Amino acid sequence: MKVAVFSTKAYDRKFLSAANSPTQHELVFFEPRLNRDTAILAAGFPAVCVFVHDQVDAPTLELLASRGTRLIVLRCAGFNNVDLQAAADLGITVVRVPAYSPYGVAEHAVGLILSLNRKIHRAYNRVREGNFSLDGLLGFNLHERTVGIIGTGKIGLILGQIMKGFGCELLAYDVYRNPQLEALGGKYVELPELFANSDIISLHCPLTLETHHLINAEAIEQIKSGVMLINTSRGALIDTQAVIEGLKSGKIGYLGVDVYEQESELFFEDLSGEIIQDDIFQRLTTFPNVLITGHQAFFTAEALHNIAETTFANIADVEKGHPCTNEIRAQFSA
């Protein structure tokens, strides 16, 4: 099948090309993101492969459908950037990669926890400047601390396993209980109890209408003072302005995020020579107790290999008319 691959970097080309060998599909790589302006590039392609920040809205889908596209292949898990109802109306099938880096994301969350707690990022810069003072670098033992995990699917479970290894107590919230987490000693509670009793809160849930701005001003009022808040899931789970106020008041003692609700204008690009216009993001970077990474939690060799393999398996299923377990339809929540 002829596939137009948007938002491609060098690593995308490397792993997708390797998984496509021996050549099964004709891949054409485009660096720009897919949107209604760039959709013309996919003219004549029956399949279009996209990533998290491509805009697969109704106007873009209409343009794609009018030029022969019948398959949208997401090389990611999230799909809130796709108008599923419009795709269904146009006869376009949408598939995704539901799980590709649960260990990578969970381990990155732990990396943020350790770095924030022991101020490793600050200590690194101090030592490079010949400053060996320990003032301001005081941390705390993770042992016997309480970790609240919101979302206990594959990633949340792995985080629980790792934190249990540190000797942490586990609280959890999810609409579906995971018996494997309960077997670790994790206790499911309602959000107010989790907020009030957790020393560390880590978010691992999808973005839905119900979880949008899950961490807002009201939630911050309920959290334990000085809490560490970690988000490696979806940026819009957090009301960034409310979190800034929480940081200023000291209610939030630490913030580690790999995602940001307006990240599509920033992440995956080198903006080091430009003036960033997002004042809210820039305010976040001024706090000494905030650590931000640019949506790299998924970014492991294993994950990119899994993404490529699943992407082509999805294409093969659709091409052969087989049922695809990774197809998503309008009744799903992104």
Rosetta silent file (secondary structure, phi, psi, omega in degrees, C-alpha in Angstrom):
SEQUENCE: MKVAVFSTKAYDRKFLSAANSPTQHELVFFEPRLNRDTAILAAGFPAVCVFVHDQVDAPTLELLASRGTRLIVLRCAGFNNVDLQAAADLGITVVRVPAYSPYGVAEHAVGLILSLNRKIHRAYNRVREGNFSLDGLLGFNLHERTVGIIGTGKIGLILGQIMKGFGCELLAYDVYRNPQLEALGGKYVELPELFANSDIISLHCPLTLETHHLINAEAIEQIKSGVMLINTSRGALIDTQAVIEGLKSGKIGYLGVDVYEQESELFFEDLSGEIIQDDIFQRLTTFPNVLITGHQAFFTAEALHNIAETTFANIADVEKGHPCTNEIRAQFSA
SCORE:     score description
SCORE:     0.000 S_00000001
   1 L     0.000  146.333  178.369    0.000    0.000    0.000 S_00000001
   2 E   -87.724  122.100 -171.759    1.135    3.536   -0.691 S_00000001
   3 E  -124.681  126.242  173.126    1.422    5.404    2.626 S_00000001
   4 E   -92.007  120.406 -175.385    1.971    9.133    3.251 S_00000001
   5 E  -108.980  114.458 -176.971    3.803    9.517    6.572 S_00000001
   6 L   -98.265  164.950  178.213    3.480   12.944    8.186 S_00000001
   7 L    56.099   44.085 -174.302    5.389   14.649   11.033 S_00000001
   8 L   -92.875  138.472  170.716    8.457   12.544   10.367 S_00000001
   9 L  -112.410  175.983 -179.015   11.824   12.908   12.026 S_00000001
  10 H   -59.075  -37.606 -178.735   14.995   10.970   11.274 S_00000001
  11 H   -70.209  -31.333  175.255   14.139    8.357   13.901 S_00000001
  12 H   -63.152  -47.599 -179.698   10.703    7.781   12.351 S_00000001
  13 H   -59.306  -42.678 -177.607   12.264    7.099    8.974 S_00000001
  14 H   -61.202  -52.376 -173.676   14.825    4.743   10.524 S_00000001
  15 H   -76.591  -36.855  178.284   12.414    2.539   12.459 S_00000001
  16 H   -68.784  -40.060  179.299    9.561    2.570    9.950 S_00000001
  17 H   -65.829  -38.762  179.651   11.891    1.756    7.061 S_00000001
  18 H   -65.009  -41.431 -179.728   13.472   -1.087    9.042 S_00000001
  19 H   -71.626  -19.231 -178.909   10.073   -2.573    9.870 S_00000001
  20 L   -92.093   11.801 -178.057    9.057   -2.267    6.205 S_00000001
  21 L  -107.998  129.254    0.301   11.932   -4.477    5.060 S_00000001
  22 L   -66.351  147.033 -170.592   11.618   -6.442    2.893 S_00000001
  23 L   -53.074  117.478  177.835    9.646   -3.657    1.289 S_00000001
  24 L  -107.781  -30.523 -175.537    5.943   -4.308    1.680 S_00000001
  25 L  -132.081  153.947  175.764    4.605   -0.782    1.335 S_00000001
  26 E   -90.905  107.539 -178.354    5.592    2.363   -0.518 S_00000001
  27 E   -99.087  129.941  174.365    6.385    4.897    2.200 S_00000001
  28 E  -120.770  118.965 -173.765    6.653    8.594    1.371 S_00000001
  29 E   -94.937  133.056  176.247    7.873   10.706    4.291 S_00000001
  30 L  -122.915  129.848  178.152    6.747   14.286    4.873 S_00000001
  31 L   -72.464  -37.003 -178.442    8.258   16.496    7.579 S_00000001
  32 L   -63.570  156.718  172.456    5.257   18.868    7.898 S_00000001
  33 L   -75.452  152.520  175.771    2.358   18.046   10.162 S_00000001
  34 L   -78.657  130.840  170.692   -0.875   17.004    8.561 S_00000001
  35 L  -157.073 -173.525 -176.400   -3.585   19.663    8.532 S_00000001
  36 L   -66.851  -18.968  178.082   -6.032   21.122    6.045 S_00000001
  37 L   -84.814  -31.409 -176.433   -3.200   23.061    4.377 S_00000001
  38 L   -99.356   -4.318 -177.297   -0.835   20.110    3.939 S_00000001
  39 H   -58.370  -26.025 -179.646   -3.463   17.456    3.136 S_00000001
  40 H   -60.075  -25.840  179.750   -2.835   18.043   -0.578 S_00000001
  41 H   -63.950  -23.955 -177.313    0.504   16.238   -0.136 S_00000001
  42 H   -92.425    9.968 -179.856   -1.421   13.009    0.450 S_00000001
  43 L   -57.120  126.517  178.711   -3.324   13.149   -2.846 S_00000001
  44 L    87.353    0.328  178.435   -3.517    9.653   -4.303 S_00000001
  45 L   -95.800  120.271  177.609   -2.393    7.909   -1.106 S_00000001
  46 L   -69.097  -21.312  179.963   -4.885    5.303    0.157 S_00000001
  47 E  -130.849  142.694  177.300   -3.280    5.453    3.623 S_00000001
  48 E  -127.285  128.647 -178.579   -1.996    8.340    5.730 S_00000001
  49 E  -107.374  126.411 -173.179    0.176    7.768    8.810 S_00000001
  50 E  -131.255  169.147 -178.672    0.064   10.464   11.501 S_00000001
  51 L  -124.022 -169.395 -166.681    1.343   11.308   14.995 S_00000001
  52 L   -63.641  -29.555 -174.675    0.025   13.062   18.104 S_00000001
  53 L  -106.035    6.295  173.275    0.013   16.663   16.844 S_00000001
  54 L   -71.701  142.288 -176.128   -1.305   16.135   13.339 S_00000001
  55 L   -97.554   97.880 -177.745   -4.711   17.777   12.864 S_00000001
  56 E  -104.760   61.256 -179.035   -7.054   15.126   11.561 S_00000001
  57 L   -88.927 -179.959 -175.128  -10.217   17.194   11.856 S_00000001
  58 H   -59.086  -47.862  179.443  -13.311   17.086    9.643 S_00000001
  59 H   -59.956  -39.580  178.932  -12.066   19.559    6.977 S_00000001
  60 H   -66.079  -42.943  178.826   -8.749   17.701    6.709 S_00000001
  61 H   -62.721  -39.058  178.315  -10.515   14.345    6.461 S_00000001
  62 H   -62.405  -40.980  178.351  -12.805   15.667    3.750 S_00000001
  63 H   -65.600  -42.716  179.550   -9.800   16.792    1.732 S_00000001
  64 H   -63.289  -46.693 -177.976   -8.082   13.425    2.227 S_00000001
  65 H   -62.090  -37.633 -178.339  -11.208   11.448    1.297 S_00000001
  66 H   -68.157  -16.407 -178.944  -11.745   13.497   -1.846 S_00000001
  67 L  -112.794   16.033  169.691   -8.255   12.525   -3.005 S_00000001
  68 L   104.397   -0.245 -179.696   -8.497    8.804   -2.325 S_00000001
  69 L   -76.805  132.689  179.250   -7.479    8.263    1.299 S_00000001
  70 L  -128.180    1.536 -177.914   -9.412    5.471    3.021 S_00000001
  71 E  -144.320  125.935  172.091   -7.161    4.677    5.999 S_00000001
  72 E  -106.293  120.959 -177.414   -5.745    6.820    8.815 S_00000001
  73 E  -111.095  107.730  176.974   -2.911    5.043   10.630 S_00000001
  74 E   -84.594  128.354  174.956   -2.014    6.560   13.988 S_00000001
  75 L  -100.197   45.695 -179.494    1.464    5.676   15.213 S_00000001
  76 L  -158.041  173.300 -178.895    0.472    6.621   18.746 S_00000001
  77 L   -89.469  -43.205 -177.134   -2.112    5.673   21.370 S_00000001
  78 L   -72.449  150.190 -178.606   -4.025    8.944   21.756 S_00000001
  79 L  -144.624   25.372  177.596   -6.540    9.987   19.137 S_00000001
  80 L   -69.772  -10.266  177.001   -8.256   13.136   20.424 S_00000001
  81 L   -87.482    3.273 -178.555   -6.782   14.882   17.357 S_00000001
  82 E  -114.651  130.115  174.161   -8.984   12.766   15.060 S_00000001
  83 L   -83.339   94.298 -174.299  -12.634   13.499   14.327 S_00000001
  84 H   -66.597  -35.098  179.772  -13.815    9.902   14.463 S_00000001
  85 H   -67.016  -42.023  177.496  -17.390   10.696   13.519 S_00000001
  86 H   -62.764  -40.263  178.245  -16.268   12.579   10.413 S_00000001
  87 H   -61.382  -44.349  179.452  -13.997    9.675    9.494 S_00000001
  88 H   -62.505  -42.784 -179.358  -16.876    7.222    9.831 S_00000001
  89 H   -62.976  -29.607 -177.668  -19.159    9.419    7.730 S_00000001
  90 L   -92.654   -0.733 -179.388  -16.503    9.548    5.006 S_00000001
  91 L    75.111   25.884  179.801  -15.851    5.810    5.057 S_00000001
  92 L   -99.384  128.537  176.396  -12.330    6.235    6.425 S_00000001
  93 E   -85.076  140.627  179.474  -10.968    3.555    8.764 S_00000001
  94 E  -123.633  127.692  177.582   -8.844    4.718   11.719 S_00000001
  95 E  -127.679  159.598 -177.353   -6.338    2.473   13.517 S_00000001
  96 L  -142.485  178.607  173.423   -3.844    3.173   16.269 S_00000001
  97 L  -111.985   97.020 -169.904   -1.018    1.713   18.374 S_00000001
  98 L   -69.572  -30.400 -178.357   -2.695    1.342   21.778 S_00000001
  99 L  -149.352  120.865 -176.634    0.345    0.330   23.827 S_00000001
 100 L  -138.946  -16.967 -176.620    3.970    0.601   22.783 S_00000001
 101 L  -148.848   48.520 -177.631    6.049    1.917   25.645 S_00000001
 102 H   -61.852  -39.449  178.588    4.462    1.197   29.034 S_00000001
 103 H   -68.977  -41.845 -179.906    7.824    0.512   30.670 S_00000001
 104 H   -59.796  -45.341 -178.338    9.451    3.520   29.017 S_00000001
 105 H   -68.102  -44.546  179.468    6.729    5.925   30.169 S_00000001
 106 H   -62.722  -42.637  179.455    6.571    4.517   33.698 S_00000001
 107 H   -65.856  -35.136  177.128   10.352    4.600   34.028 S_00000001
 108 H   -65.811  -40.419  176.631   10.429    8.196   32.787 S_00000001
 109 H   -58.757  -41.632  177.688    7.872    9.130   35.439 S_00000001
 110 H   -65.391  -38.170  176.452   10.161    7.590   38.061 S_00000001
 111 H   -59.809  -41.218  176.941   13.067    9.549   36.589 S_00000001
 112 H   -64.323  -41.996  179.726   11.120   12.781   37.061 S_00000001
 113 H   -59.868  -49.862 -178.034   10.269   11.783   40.647 S_00000001
 114 H   -65.109  -42.384 -178.694   13.891   11.043   41.548 S_00000001
 115 H   -64.628  -44.210  179.298   15.257   14.126   39.801 S_00000001
 116 H   -66.189  -43.926 -177.150   12.769   16.467   41.459 S_00000001
 117 H   -62.787  -50.727 -175.686   13.152   14.898   44.883 S_00000001
 118 H   -95.589    9.529  177.041   16.961   14.889   44.967 S_00000001
 119 L    52.402   40.554 -175.843   17.296   18.012   42.775 S_00000001
 120 H   -62.834  -39.194 -179.640   19.566   16.096   40.410 S_00000001
 121 H   -63.765  -36.284  178.544   18.989   18.545   37.555 S_00000001
 122 H   -75.610  -39.901  179.401   20.037   21.467   39.761 S_00000001
 123 H   -63.027  -38.283  179.225   22.980   19.595   41.283 S_00000001
 124 H   -58.135  -47.784 -179.551   24.268   18.734   37.816 S_00000001
 125 H   -67.057  -37.017  178.880   24.424   22.387   36.819 S_00000001
 126 H   -61.264  -48.747 -176.293   26.013   23.403   40.127 S_00000001
 127 H   -63.272  -36.806  177.441   28.853   20.908   39.859 S_00000001
 128 H   -61.993  -26.265  179.826   29.587   21.984   36.287 S_00000001
 129 L   -96.098    6.371  179.656   30.077   25.506   37.663 S_00000001
 130 L    78.863   16.735 -179.958   32.312   24.314   40.519 S_00000001
 131 L  -101.665  110.604 -177.067   29.599   24.832   43.141 S_00000001
 132 L  -108.422   16.524  177.297   29.558   21.901   45.570 S_00000001
 133 L   -67.547  143.912  177.747   27.297   23.438   48.185 S_00000001
 134 L   -96.906   -4.338  179.983   24.430   21.230   49.367 S_00000001
 135 L   -57.997  130.953  177.675   22.196   24.116   50.406 S_00000001
 136 L    85.543    2.157 -177.760   18.812   23.841   48.692 S_00000001
 137 L  -109.470   12.565 -176.969   19.319   20.230   47.604 S_00000001
 138 L   -65.324  130.864  177.598   17.597   18.501   50.537 S_00000001
 139 L  -115.969 -161.705  177.794   15.369   15.605   49.476 S_00000001
 140 L  -142.309  156.454  175.712   13.315   12.946   51.226 S_00000001
 141 L   -70.955  133.737  173.619   13.263    9.152   51.383 S_00000001
 142 L   -72.955  -27.368 -179.677   10.765    7.558   49.033 S_00000001
 143 L   -54.299  126.569  178.145   10.507    4.621   51.432 S_00000001
 144 L    72.647    5.910  172.709    7.110    4.603   53.197 S_00000001
 145 L   -79.067  158.207 -178.234    5.857    7.614   51.231 S_00000001
 146 E  -102.186  125.417  179.569    2.404    7.371   49.674 S_00000001
 147 E  -108.903  123.029  175.800    2.096    7.446   45.878 S_00000001
 148 E   -97.037  121.541 -178.065   -1.313    8.169   44.345 S_00000001
 149 E  -110.344  117.304  178.497   -1.705    6.698   40.863 S_00000001
 150 E  -102.269  108.781 -172.974   -4.560    8.046   38.746 S_00000001
 151 L   100.114  107.090 -173.133   -5.131    5.581   35.919 S_00000001
 152 L  -119.896   43.161  170.689   -4.035    2.004   36.559 S_00000001
 153 L   -77.078 -148.435 -175.215   -3.755    0.493   33.116 S_00000001
 154 H   -60.437  -46.358 -176.400   -0.451   -0.889   31.838 S_00000001
 155 H   -70.365  -46.058  179.796    1.624    2.214   32.591 S_00000001
 156 H   -60.502  -38.803  177.984    0.025    2.926   35.959 S_00000001
 157 H   -63.441  -46.256 -179.209    0.504   -0.698   37.009 S_00000001
 158 H   -63.207  -41.198  176.540    4.201   -0.668   36.064 S_00000001
 159 H   -59.368  -42.688  178.397    4.711    2.589   37.964 S_00000001
 160 H   -59.958  -41.980  178.681    3.051    0.943   40.960 S_00000001
 161 H   -61.596  -43.338 -178.934    5.393   -2.043   40.710 S_00000001
 162 H   -66.838  -46.754 -177.199    8.453    0.211   40.589 S_00000001
 163 H   -68.054  -31.441  174.124    7.342    2.451   43.454 S_00000001
 164 H   -62.017  -34.904  176.881    6.442   -0.608   45.533 S_00000001
 165 H   -63.718  -27.012  175.296   10.058   -1.628   45.063 S_00000001
 166 L   -80.253   -7.789 -178.235   11.070    1.629   46.752 S_00000001
 167 L    90.169   22.998 -178.748    8.868    0.691   49.696 S_00000001
 168 L   -84.895  153.923  169.219    6.069    3.127   48.906 S_00000001
 169 E   -87.079  144.833 -174.795    2.430    2.792   49.864 S_00000001
 170 E  -117.484  125.921  167.296    0.072    2.841   46.870 S_00000001
 171 E  -111.733  150.379 -175.796   -3.278    4.577   46.499 S_00000001
 172 E  -143.796  151.223  172.499   -5.137    4.315   43.204 S_00000001
 173 E  -138.219  131.807  175.333   -8.059    5.734   41.313 S_00000001
 174 L  -165.508  152.494  176.147   -9.579    4.350   38.118 S_00000001
 175 L   -71.295  -21.123  175.785  -13.048    3.640   36.792 S_00000001
 176 L  -122.149  125.741  179.215  -11.844    0.047   36.356 S_00000001
 177 L   -76.852  141.711  177.965   -9.931   -1.683   39.129 S_00000001
 178 L  -105.109  110.503 -178.022   -6.768   -3.562   38.194 S_00000001
 179 H   -61.030  -26.042  178.013   -6.465   -6.747   40.277 S_00000001
 180 H   -67.658  -35.607  176.512   -2.719   -6.836   39.626 S_00000001
 181 H   -70.539  -39.573  177.587   -2.330   -3.490   41.365 S_00000001
 182 H   -63.327  -34.575  177.908   -4.471   -4.673   44.248 S_00000001
 183 H   -65.069  -25.064  175.781   -2.228   -7.747   44.515 S_00000001
 184 L   -76.935  -10.669 -174.858    0.682   -5.353   45.082 S_00000001
 185 L   102.309    5.731  177.949   -1.175   -3.895   48.039 S_00000001
 186 L   -67.809  138.597 -177.860   -2.562   -0.924   46.128 S_00000001
 187 E  -112.254  123.021  177.598   -5.742    0.495   47.637 S_00000001
 188 E   -81.834  130.732 -179.568   -8.439    1.973   45.405 S_00000001
 189 L  -138.531  169.483  173.530   -9.978    5.138   46.811 S_00000001
 190 L   -77.588  160.405 -174.305  -12.004    8.098   45.566 S_00000001
 191 H   -57.283  -43.442  179.956  -10.111   11.129   44.294 S_00000001
 192 H   -56.170  -39.944  178.842  -10.598   13.344   47.398 S_00000001
 193 H   -69.016  -40.444  177.558   -8.967   10.667   49.583 S_00000001
 194 H   -62.875  -45.647  179.561   -6.142   10.150   47.097 S_00000001
 195 H   -58.951  -43.608 -172.651   -5.545   13.898   46.877 S_00000001
 196 H   -73.318  -23.775 -170.310   -5.511   14.333   50.654 S_00000001
 197 H  -115.871   -3.220 -176.039   -3.157   11.458   51.461 S_00000001
 198 L   -92.091  133.233  171.792   -0.646   11.211   48.611 S_00000001
 199 L   -81.318  -30.218  177.988    2.881   12.590   48.862 S_00000001
 200 E  -131.476  132.821  175.413    3.302   11.991   45.123 S_00000001
 201 E  -120.245  125.559 -179.457    0.505   11.989   42.542 S_00000001
 202 E  -122.711  130.754 -175.365    1.195   10.556   39.088 S_00000001
 203 E   -97.417  127.616 -179.583   -1.263   10.801   36.196 S_00000001
 204 L  -142.812   42.108 -177.451   -1.650    7.868   33.797 S_00000001
 205 L  -117.042  159.812  178.021   -5.171    8.228   32.435 S_00000001
 206 L   -73.275  164.153  176.053   -6.540    9.061   28.974 S_00000001
 207 L   -91.543  116.480  177.013   -7.852   12.489   28.066 S_00000001
 208 L  -131.563  176.843  175.194  -11.659   12.483   28.006 S_00000001
 209 L   -59.665  -33.722 -177.988  -14.343   15.053   28.680 S_00000001
 210 L   -76.291  -30.154 -176.771  -14.384   13.755   32.255 S_00000001
 211 L   -97.816   -5.150  178.177  -10.611   13.952   32.805 S_00000001
 212 L   -58.998  126.173 -177.018  -10.005   17.290   31.082 S_00000001
 213 L    53.650   43.085  175.142   -8.401   19.565   33.726 S_00000001
 214 L   -56.076  -40.258  174.765   -8.686   16.804   36.295 S_00000001
 215 E   -95.472   98.353 -178.885   -6.085   18.735   38.270 S_00000001
 216 L  -126.744 -171.400 -176.589   -7.763   22.123   38.644 S_00000001
 217 H   -59.645  -40.227 -179.755   -8.133   24.738   41.379 S_00000001
 218 H   -64.871  -42.865  178.664  -10.702   22.656   43.246 S_00000001
 219 H   -64.491  -40.437 -178.218   -8.480   19.564   43.181 S_00000001
 220 H   -63.986  -31.827  175.829   -5.461   21.558   44.296 S_00000001
 221 H   -63.291  -28.518 -175.744   -7.381   22.746   47.355 S_00000001
 222 H   -88.653  -17.261 -173.101   -7.824   19.087   48.349 S_00000001
 223 L   -75.289  157.682  176.543   -4.253   17.887   47.859 S_00000001
 224 L   -65.962  132.043 -176.844   -1.730   17.386   50.607 S_00000001
 225 L   -60.716  132.815  179.530    0.384   20.497   50.993 S_00000001
 226 L    86.247   12.553 -176.687    3.778   20.162   49.299 S_00000001
 227 E   -60.478  151.824  170.472    2.687   17.307   47.020 S_00000001
 228 E   -98.265  124.813 -178.289    4.774   16.195   44.060 S_00000001
 229 E  -112.033  125.910 -177.470    2.669   16.158   40.875 S_00000001
 230 E  -122.289  133.556  176.480    3.816   14.098   37.876 S_00000001
 231 E  -136.480  109.240  173.170    2.184   14.011   34.426 S_00000001
 232 L  -117.455   20.569 -174.022    3.515   11.807   31.640 S_00000001
 233 L  -104.311  -88.388 -179.428    0.075   11.184   30.151 S_00000001
 234 L  -132.246  136.680 -173.895   -1.822   14.020   28.456 S_00000001
 235 H   -59.380  -40.572 -173.941   -1.164   17.726   28.901 S_00000001
 236 H   -76.841    3.591  170.213   -4.783   18.820   29.277 S_00000001
 237 H   -66.738  -20.742 -176.596   -5.251   16.643   32.359 S_00000001
 238 E  -113.836  131.804  169.247   -3.754   19.637   34.156 S_00000001
 239 L   -82.020  100.865 -170.170   -5.105   23.181   34.286 S_00000001
 240 H   -61.152  -40.196 -179.656   -1.722   24.831   33.912 S_00000001
 241 H   -63.765  -40.078  177.726   -2.780   28.223   35.216 S_00000001
 242 H   -65.561  -38.028  178.720   -4.257   26.634   38.346 S_00000001
 243 H   -66.340  -37.565  176.138   -1.064   24.628   38.854 S_00000001
 244 H   -59.706  -43.538  177.900    1.008   27.803   38.594 S_00000001
 245 H   -64.028  -37.673  177.400   -1.063   29.312   41.382 S_00000001
 246 H   -64.993  -36.692  176.113   -0.550   26.103   43.375 S_00000001
 247 H   -67.497  -41.709 -179.219    3.205   26.369   42.884 S_00000001
 248 H   -64.578  -36.763 -178.926    3.218   30.014   43.939 S_00000001
 249 H   -80.724  -15.747 -176.766    1.278   29.243   47.120 S_00000001
 250 L    89.127   -2.163  177.844    3.458   26.234   47.963 S_00000001
 251 L   -61.669  -40.782  172.145    0.497   23.863   47.858 S_00000001
 252 E   -97.645  117.626 -176.357    2.301   22.049   45.043 S_00000001
 253 E   -87.815  -24.915 -178.117    5.856   21.412   46.165 S_00000001
 254 E  -150.045  144.971  175.903    7.158   19.806   42.979 S_00000001
 255 E  -136.932  123.640  174.932    5.950   19.515   39.398 S_00000001
 256 E  -125.922  118.906 -177.265    7.327   17.116   36.800 S_00000001
 257 E  -133.493  141.563  173.573    5.680   17.023   33.373 S_00000001
 258 L  -109.930   -1.111 -178.155    6.509   15.457   30.035 S_00000001
 259 L  -137.040  158.870 -176.630    3.355   16.868   28.425 S_00000001
 260 L  -151.198  138.986 -169.935    1.734   20.293   28.244 S_00000001
 261 L   -64.798  -20.937  175.365   -1.755   21.263   27.140 S_00000001
 262 L  -113.483   31.123 -172.968   -0.483   23.657   24.451 S_00000001
 263 H   -68.683  -20.049 -175.552    2.525   21.552   23.506 S_00000001
 264 H   -60.383  -22.228  178.971    1.599   21.225   19.826 S_00000001
 265 H   -89.846   -3.294 -172.894    3.119   24.642   19.215 S_00000001
 266 L  -126.128  -54.646 -166.385    6.344   23.753   21.010 S_00000001
 267 L   -72.332  152.820 -179.770    7.334   20.115   21.358 S_00000001
 268 L    76.633    6.247  179.233    9.327   18.052   18.850 S_00000001
 269 L  -125.581  153.599  175.624   10.878   21.195   17.335 S_00000001
 270 L   -90.261  103.728 -179.931   14.131   23.097   17.976 S_00000001
 271 L  -109.510   20.096 -173.716   13.012   26.563   19.092 S_00000001
 272 L   -64.353  -21.946  179.875   16.269   27.467   20.836 S_00000001
 273 L  -100.012   10.021 -176.720   16.865   30.398   18.506 S_00000001
 274 L  -118.947  163.109  173.545   13.360   31.812   18.796 S_00000001
 275 L   -89.986  114.145 -179.746   11.334   33.818   21.312 S_00000001
 276 L   -73.093  127.022 -173.585    8.700   31.473   22.703 S_00000001
 277 L   -88.794   -9.048 -177.861    5.381   33.301   22.725 S_00000001
 278 L   -80.806  100.325 -175.962    3.592   31.042   25.227 S_00000001
 279 H   -67.827  -31.730  179.908    3.701   33.106   28.424 S_00000001
 280 H   -68.311  -44.927  177.496    2.152   30.371   30.577 S_00000001
 281 H   -62.060  -43.918 -179.929    4.789   27.830   29.540 S_00000001
 282 H   -62.053  -36.393  176.892    7.533   30.382   30.051 S_00000001
 283 H   -63.046  -41.005  178.520    6.216   31.100   33.561 S_00000001
 284 H   -57.113  -39.569 -175.348    6.413   27.390   34.373 S_00000001
 285 L   -70.770  -10.081 -178.817   10.094   27.297   33.438 S_00000001
 286 L   -84.247  -13.110 -177.270   10.922   29.968   36.030 S_00000001
 287 L   -82.595  131.980  179.188   10.138   27.747   39.039 S_00000001
 288 L   -71.046  -17.783 -178.281   13.129   25.938   40.572 S_00000001
 289 L  -103.149   24.063  177.603   10.877   23.051   41.643 S_00000001
 290 E  -119.769  132.672  176.932    9.518   22.371   38.145 S_00000001
 291 E  -126.178  121.599 -177.196   11.062   19.886   35.724 S_00000001
 292 E  -120.125  130.947  169.170    9.762   19.750   32.138 S_00000001
 293 L  -119.408  157.403 -168.364   10.718   17.322   29.391 S_00000001
 294 L   -95.190   64.295  177.177    9.437   17.565   25.827 S_00000001
 295 L    57.186   51.337 -178.764    7.152   14.544   25.355 S_00000001
 296 L  -112.571    2.529 -176.455   10.029   12.086   25.445 S_00000001
 297 L   -58.701  -34.747 -179.051    8.692    9.538   27.941 S_00000001
 298 L   -76.999  -12.275 -160.993    7.736    7.183   25.095 S_00000001
 299 L   -83.935   78.138  172.757   11.065    7.679   23.334 S_00000001
 300 L  -126.513  159.924  179.474   12.937    4.394   23.653 S_00000001
 301 H   -60.330  -39.308  179.796   14.316    2.108   20.982 S_00000001
 302 H   -62.816  -41.592 -178.709   11.893   -0.597   22.078 S_00000001
 303 H   -64.801  -46.249 -178.889    8.936    1.759   21.766 S_00000001
 304 H   -64.349  -35.312  175.214    9.842    2.959   18.272 S_00000001
 305 H   -64.721  -45.534 -179.475   10.301   -0.645   17.164 S_00000001
 306 H   -64.451  -39.661  178.495    6.922   -1.611   18.625 S_00000001
 307 H   -59.892  -47.517 -177.711    5.221    1.399   17.017 S_00000001
 308 H   -64.183  -45.368 -178.474    6.597    0.498   13.600 S_00000001
 309 H   -63.046  -45.087 -179.093    5.718   -3.196   13.876 S_00000001
 310 H   -68.906  -36.368  177.928    2.162   -2.523   15.067 S_00000001
 311 H   -57.210  -47.791 -178.601    1.655    0.178   12.451 S_00000001
 312 H   -73.500  -30.912  175.149    2.390   -2.238    9.622 S_00000001
 313 H   -64.962  -39.232  177.132    0.377   -5.026   11.236 S_00000001
 314 H   -63.064  -45.469  179.280   -2.603   -2.652   11.332 S_00000001
 315 H   -60.569  -42.803 -178.887   -2.142   -1.732    7.686 S_00000001
 316 H   -62.621  -41.643  179.087   -1.905   -5.407    6.726 S_00000001
 317 H   -59.912  -47.176 -177.794   -5.137   -6.249    8.551 S_00000001
 318 H   -67.490  -42.839 -177.902   -7.055   -3.497    6.805 S_00000001
 319 H   -61.358  -36.288 -177.881   -5.482   -4.184    3.422 S_00000001
 320 L   -89.718   -1.993 -179.691   -6.446   -7.876    3.622 S_00000001
 321 L    76.693   18.095  178.575   -9.926   -7.154    4.932 S_00000001
 322 L   -85.081  151.903  173.314   -9.219   -8.816    8.270 S_00000001
 323 L   -61.589  135.506 -179.956  -10.731   -7.490   11.528 S_00000001
 324 L  -111.287  117.225 -178.270   -8.240   -5.126   13.185 S_00000001
 325 L   -66.197  -16.508 -177.818   -8.254   -5.121   16.978 S_00000001
 326 L   -99.976   11.614  175.307   -6.656   -1.665   16.958 S_00000001
 327 E   -72.181  142.149  177.508   -9.402    0.010   14.929 S_00000001
 328 L  -121.439  141.858 -176.956  -11.083    2.920   16.725 S_00000001
 329 L  -125.900  176.369 -169.837  -14.583    4.179   16.089 S_00000001
 330 L   -62.256  -22.885 -177.971  -16.693    7.151   17.005 S_00000001
 331 L   -78.698   -9.386  177.757  -17.996    5.659   20.251 S_00000001
 332 L   -71.284  158.303  169.046  -14.511    5.642   21.755 S_00000001
 333 L  -108.508  133.816 -175.913  -13.290    8.446   24.058 S_00000001
 334 L   -83.078    0.000    0.000   -9.835    9.798   23.257 S_00000001
